[in-house]
Amino acid sequence: MHEKIDENIIGFFASFNAGETDQELVKDYLWSDNGLKNKLAHLKWKNYGQGLQIILFQVYVKPIPYLRKNLREIENYRPKEKSIGIPIILDNENFFKLSESDRQQFFAKTIVEKLGLVELKVKRNKLDFDISELIADVKKSLNYKKIEKACG
């Protein structure tokens, strides 16, 4: 399979241990026309610096207990790829039992929180990358402020 190389700073990977219905639901949230990948596609790594080229959100759907236990909150920076992987676990408690709007809110909140962890890695590794600007742009793209107000 040939994968098109793009310049998007944010990418998504999914691993499924779930039925067809749950898989399709998650795929829609990630890759449909109105999915997260498209909502964030205008965010190109070159606009933020040279130190980081891909932040890969690794979505694990209902992972087995062994995998869940061994996933780190955030992976180490990979200098060769200029990348960082960030696991996100989806299960019945935090995602599938939620309403549509709460699922949208879950993704926006989780992505913004995880980017806060990337900020620590950027500082620790002294990367040429404006993570604060990226976080602000992601918040705008995912209507994060509206979501915050709806909760308050």
PDB file of C-alpha atoms in Angstrom:
ATOM      1  CA  MET A   1       0.000   0.000   0.000  1.00  0.00           C
ATOM      2  CA  HIS A   2       1.391   3.372  -0.991  1.00  0.00           C
ATOM      3  CA  GLU A   3       0.749   6.131   1.513  1.00  0.00           C
ATOM      4  CA  LYS A   4       0.594   9.726   0.405  1.00  0.00           C
ATOM      5  CA  ILE A   5       3.083  11.807   2.344  1.00  0.00           C
ATOM      6  CA  ASP A   6       1.590  15.014   3.620  1.00  0.00           C
ATOM      7  CA  GLU A   7       2.872  17.886   5.679  1.00  0.00           C
ATOM      8  CA  ASN A   8       0.171  17.722   8.342  1.00  0.00           C
ATOM      9  CA  ILE A   9       1.633  18.103  11.810  1.00  0.00           C
ATOM     10  CA  ILE A  10      -1.107  15.937  13.332  1.00  0.00           C
ATOM     11  CA  GLY A  11      -1.836  12.390  12.229  1.00  0.00           C
ATOM     12  CA  PHE A  12      -4.007   9.547  13.457  1.00  0.00           C
ATOM     13  CA  PHE A  13      -3.468   5.799  13.760  1.00  0.00           C
ATOM     14  CA  ALA A  14      -6.070   3.396  15.149  1.00  0.00           C
ATOM     15  CA  SER A  15      -5.842  -0.104  16.596  1.00  0.00           C
ATOM     16  CA  PHE A  16      -9.096  -1.968  17.128  1.00  0.00           C
ATOM     17  CA  ASN A  17     -10.108  -4.642  19.592  1.00  0.00           C
ATOM     18  CA  ALA A  18     -13.778  -3.966  18.969  1.00  0.00           C
ATOM     19  CA  GLY A  19     -16.704  -4.955  16.796  1.00  0.00           C
ATOM     20  CA  GLU A  20     -17.469  -3.606  13.337  1.00  0.00           C
ATOM     21  CA  THR A  21     -19.930  -0.973  14.606  1.00  0.00           C
ATOM     22  CA  ASP A  22     -17.437   0.559  17.035  1.00  0.00           C
ATOM     23  CA  GLN A  23     -14.692   0.444  14.389  1.00  0.00           C
ATOM     24  CA  GLU A  24     -16.813   2.318  11.859  1.00  0.00           C
ATOM     25  CA  LEU A  25     -17.812   4.901  14.459  1.00  0.00           C
ATOM     26  CA  VAL A  26     -14.190   5.619  15.395  1.00  0.00           C
ATOM     27  CA  LYS A  27     -13.084   5.679  11.745  1.00  0.00           C
ATOM     28  CA  ASP A  28     -15.771   8.297  11.068  1.00  0.00           C
ATOM     29  CA  TYR A  29     -14.541  10.481  13.934  1.00  0.00           C
ATOM     30  CA  LEU A  30     -10.968  10.224  12.683  1.00  0.00           C
ATOM     31  CA  TRP A  31     -11.107  10.070   8.893  1.00  0.00           C
ATOM     32  CA  SER A  32     -14.540  11.020   7.518  1.00  0.00           C
ATOM     33  CA  ASP A  33     -15.038  14.286   5.623  1.00  0.00           C
ATOM     34  CA  ASN A  34     -15.945  15.934   8.928  1.00  0.00           C
ATOM     35  CA  GLY A  35     -13.388  13.917  10.912  1.00  0.00           C
ATOM     36  CA  LEU A  36     -10.501  15.097  13.024  1.00  0.00           C
ATOM     37  CA  LYS A  37      -7.881  14.560  10.300  1.00  0.00           C
ATOM     38  CA  ASN A  38      -9.727  16.896   7.940  1.00  0.00           C
ATOM     39  CA  LYS A  39     -10.499  19.453  10.656  1.00  0.00           C
ATOM     40  CA  LEU A  40      -6.767  19.650  11.418  1.00  0.00           C
ATOM     41  CA  ALA A  41      -5.413  19.139   7.868  1.00  0.00           C
ATOM     42  CA  HIS A  42      -4.589  22.836   7.390  1.00  0.00           C
ATOM     43  CA  LEU A  43      -2.063  22.671  10.259  1.00  0.00           C
ATOM     44  CA  LYS A  44       1.290  22.083   8.532  1.00  0.00           C
ATOM     45  CA  TRP A  45       4.477  21.383  10.480  1.00  0.00           C
ATOM     46  CA  LYS A  46       6.478  23.971   8.526  1.00  0.00           C
ATOM     47  CA  ASN A  47       4.337  26.740  10.054  1.00  0.00           C
ATOM     48  CA  TYR A  48       5.567  25.894  13.553  1.00  0.00           C
ATOM     49  CA  GLY A  49       9.291  25.219  13.125  1.00  0.00           C
ATOM     50  CA  GLN A  50      11.697  22.504  12.047  1.00  0.00           C
ATOM     51  CA  GLY A  51      11.972  20.413  15.219  1.00  0.00           C
ATOM     52  CA  LEU A  52       8.801  18.351  14.935  1.00  0.00           C
ATOM     53  CA  GLN A  53       7.120  17.037  11.794  1.00  0.00           C
ATOM     54  CA  ILE A  54       4.455  14.640  13.055  1.00  0.00           C
ATOM     55  CA  ILE A  55       2.467  14.305  16.233  1.00  0.00           C
ATOM     56  CA  LEU A  56       0.801  10.933  15.850  1.00  0.00           C
ATOM     57  CA  PHE A  57      -2.273  10.281  17.956  1.00  0.00           C
ATOM     58  CA  GLN A  58      -2.423   6.502  18.380  1.00  0.00           C
ATOM     59  CA  VAL A  59      -6.049   5.630  19.102  1.00  0.00           C
ATOM     60  CA  TYR A  60      -6.473   2.291  20.857  1.00  0.00           C
ATOM     61  CA  VAL A  61     -10.084   1.095  20.818  1.00  0.00           C
ATOM     62  CA  LYS A  62     -10.904  -1.177  23.742  1.00  0.00           C
ATOM     63  CA  PRO A  63      -7.305  -2.412  24.146  1.00  0.00           C
ATOM     64  CA  ILE A  64      -6.591  -5.660  25.961  1.00  0.00           C
ATOM     65  CA  PRO A  65      -5.535  -5.178  29.617  1.00  0.00           C
ATOM     66  CA  TYR A  66      -1.856  -5.989  28.911  1.00  0.00           C
ATOM     67  CA  LEU A  67      -1.608  -3.319  26.215  1.00  0.00           C
ATOM     68  CA  ARG A  68      -3.562  -0.790  28.265  1.00  0.00           C
ATOM     69  CA  LYS A  69      -1.232  -1.293  31.233  1.00  0.00           C
ATOM     70  CA  ASN A  70       1.892  -0.847  29.107  1.00  0.00           C
ATOM     71  CA  LEU A  71       0.898   2.223  27.104  1.00  0.00           C
ATOM     72  CA  ARG A  72       2.780   5.339  28.119  1.00  0.00           C
ATOM     73  CA  GLU A  73       1.102   8.698  28.512  1.00  0.00           C
ATOM     74  CA  ILE A  74       3.344  10.021  25.730  1.00  0.00           C
ATOM     75  CA  GLU A  75       6.185   8.385  23.825  1.00  0.00           C
ATOM     76  CA  ASN A  76       9.728   9.674  23.566  1.00  0.00           C
ATOM     77  CA  TYR A  77      10.673  12.141  20.860  1.00  0.00           C
ATOM     78  CA  ARG A  78      12.072  10.317  17.825  1.00  0.00           C
ATOM     79  CA  PRO A  79      14.766  12.561  16.332  1.00  0.00           C
ATOM     80  CA  LYS A  80      15.143  10.628  13.039  1.00  0.00           C
ATOM     81  CA  GLU A  81      11.440  10.974  12.214  1.00  0.00           C
ATOM     82  CA  LYS A  82      11.052  14.238  14.140  1.00  0.00           C
ATOM     83  CA  SER A  83       7.962  12.670  15.661  1.00  0.00           C
ATOM     84  CA  ILE A  84       6.133  11.974  18.895  1.00  0.00           C
ATOM     85  CA  GLY A  85       3.464   9.319  19.402  1.00  0.00           C
ATOM     86  CA  ILE A  86       0.619   9.849  21.837  1.00  0.00           C
ATOM     87  CA  PRO A  87      -1.712   7.009  22.840  1.00  0.00           C
ATOM     88  CA  ILE A  88      -5.415   7.684  23.337  1.00  0.00           C
ATOM     89  CA  ILE A  89      -7.556   4.891  24.762  1.00  0.00           C
ATOM     90  CA  LEU A  90     -11.225   4.675  23.807  1.00  0.00           C
ATOM     91  CA  ASP A  91     -13.498   2.381  25.792  1.00  0.00           C
ATOM     92  CA  ASN A  92     -17.115   2.200  26.939  1.00  0.00           C
ATOM     93  CA  GLU A  93     -16.523   4.390  29.985  1.00  0.00           C
ATOM     94  CA  ASN A  94     -14.749   7.333  28.381  1.00  0.00           C
ATOM     95  CA  PHE A  95     -16.210   7.271  24.863  1.00  0.00           C
ATOM     96  CA  PHE A  96     -18.757   4.771  23.596  1.00  0.00           C
ATOM     97  CA  LYS A  97     -21.433   5.433  26.215  1.00  0.00           C
ATOM     98  CA  LEU A  98     -21.230   9.202  25.598  1.00  0.00           C
ATOM     99  CA  SER A  99     -23.584  11.283  23.485  1.00  0.00           C
ATOM    100  CA  GLU A 100     -22.444  12.631  20.114  1.00  0.00           C
ATOM    101  CA  SER A 101     -21.605  16.086  21.502  1.00  0.00           C
ATOM    102  CA  ASP A 102     -19.792  14.577  24.499  1.00  0.00           C
ATOM    103  CA  ARG A 103     -17.693  12.437  22.134  1.00  0.00           C
ATOM    104  CA  GLN A 104     -16.696  15.552  20.171  1.00  0.00           C
ATOM    105  CA  GLN A 105     -15.848  17.227  23.467  1.00  0.00           C
ATOM    106  CA  PHE A 106     -13.838  14.182  24.599  1.00  0.00           C
ATOM    107  CA  PHE A 107     -11.644  14.306  21.480  1.00  0.00           C
ATOM    108  CA  ALA A 108     -11.107  18.075  21.627  1.00  0.00           C
ATOM    109  CA  LYS A 109     -10.281  18.020  25.349  1.00  0.00           C
ATOM    110  CA  THR A 110      -8.019  14.962  25.059  1.00  0.00           C
ATOM    111  CA  ILE A 111      -6.091  16.294  22.054  1.00  0.00           C
ATOM    112  CA  VAL A 112      -5.505  19.670  23.712  1.00  0.00           C
ATOM    113  CA  GLU A 113      -4.440  18.018  26.995  1.00  0.00           C
ATOM    114  CA  LYS A 114      -2.062  15.646  25.187  1.00  0.00           C
ATOM    115  CA  LEU A 115      -0.542  18.563  23.272  1.00  0.00           C
ATOM    116  CA  GLY A 116       0.296  19.995  26.693  1.00  0.00           C
ATOM    117  CA  LEU A 117       2.458  16.899  27.227  1.00  0.00           C
ATOM    118  CA  VAL A 118       4.100  17.521  23.842  1.00  0.00           C
ATOM    119  CA  GLU A 119       4.939  21.016  25.077  1.00  0.00           C
ATOM    120  CA  LEU A 120       7.037  19.478  27.862  1.00  0.00           C
ATOM    121  CA  LYS A 121       8.872  17.260  25.340  1.00  0.00           C
ATOM    122  CA  VAL A 122       9.509  20.242  23.058  1.00  0.00           C
ATOM    123  CA  LYS A 123      11.079  22.181  25.946  1.00  0.00           C
ATOM    124  CA  ARG A 124      13.040  19.214  27.301  1.00  0.00           C
ATOM    125  CA  ASN A 125      14.469  18.380  23.866  1.00  0.00           C
ATOM    126  CA  LYS A 126      14.991  22.082  22.988  1.00  0.00           C
ATOM    127  CA  LEU A 127      13.111  21.642  19.717  1.00  0.00           C
ATOM    128  CA  ASP A 128      12.617  24.428  17.200  1.00  0.00           C
ATOM    129  CA  PHE A 129       8.828  24.224  17.360  1.00  0.00           C
ATOM    130  CA  ASP A 130       6.128  26.692  18.418  1.00  0.00           C
ATOM    131  CA  ILE A 131       3.879  24.304  20.338  1.00  0.00           C
ATOM    132  CA  SER A 132       1.937  27.168  21.972  1.00  0.00           C
ATOM    133  CA  GLU A 133       0.878  28.403  18.552  1.00  0.00           C
ATOM    134  CA  LEU A 134      -0.107  24.874  17.496  1.00  0.00           C
ATOM    135  CA  ILE A 135      -2.227  24.411  20.634  1.00  0.00           C
ATOM    136  CA  ALA A 136      -3.991  27.737  19.952  1.00  0.00           C
ATOM    137  CA  ASP A 137      -4.646  26.706  16.325  1.00  0.00           C
ATOM    138  CA  VAL A 138      -5.959  23.273  17.369  1.00  0.00           C
ATOM    139  CA  LYS A 139      -8.302  24.901  19.884  1.00  0.00           C
ATOM    140  CA  LYS A 140      -9.666  27.147  17.117  1.00  0.00           C
ATOM    141  CA  SER A 141     -10.004  24.251  14.666  1.00  0.00           C
ATOM    142  CA  LEU A 142     -11.890  22.068  17.149  1.00  0.00           C
ATOM    143  CA  ASN A 143     -14.007  24.923  18.582  1.00  0.00           C
ATOM    144  CA  TYR A 144     -12.434  24.188  21.943  1.00  0.00           C
ATOM    145  CA  LYS A 145     -13.504  27.480  23.557  1.00  0.00           C
ATOM    146  CA  LYS A 146     -17.152  26.790  22.782  1.00  0.00           C
ATOM    147  CA  ILE A 147     -16.794  23.395  24.367  1.00  0.00           C
ATOM    148  CA  GLU A 148     -15.216  24.898  27.495  1.00  0.00           C
ATOM    149  CA  LYS A 149     -18.093  27.382  27.827  1.00  0.00           C
ATOM    150  CA  ALA A 150     -20.666  24.633  27.370  1.00  0.00           C
ATOM    151  CA  CYS A 151     -19.149  22.816  30.344  1.00  0.00           C
ATOM    152  CA  GLY A 152     -18.998  25.857  32.602  1.00  0.00           C
TER     153      GLY A 152
END
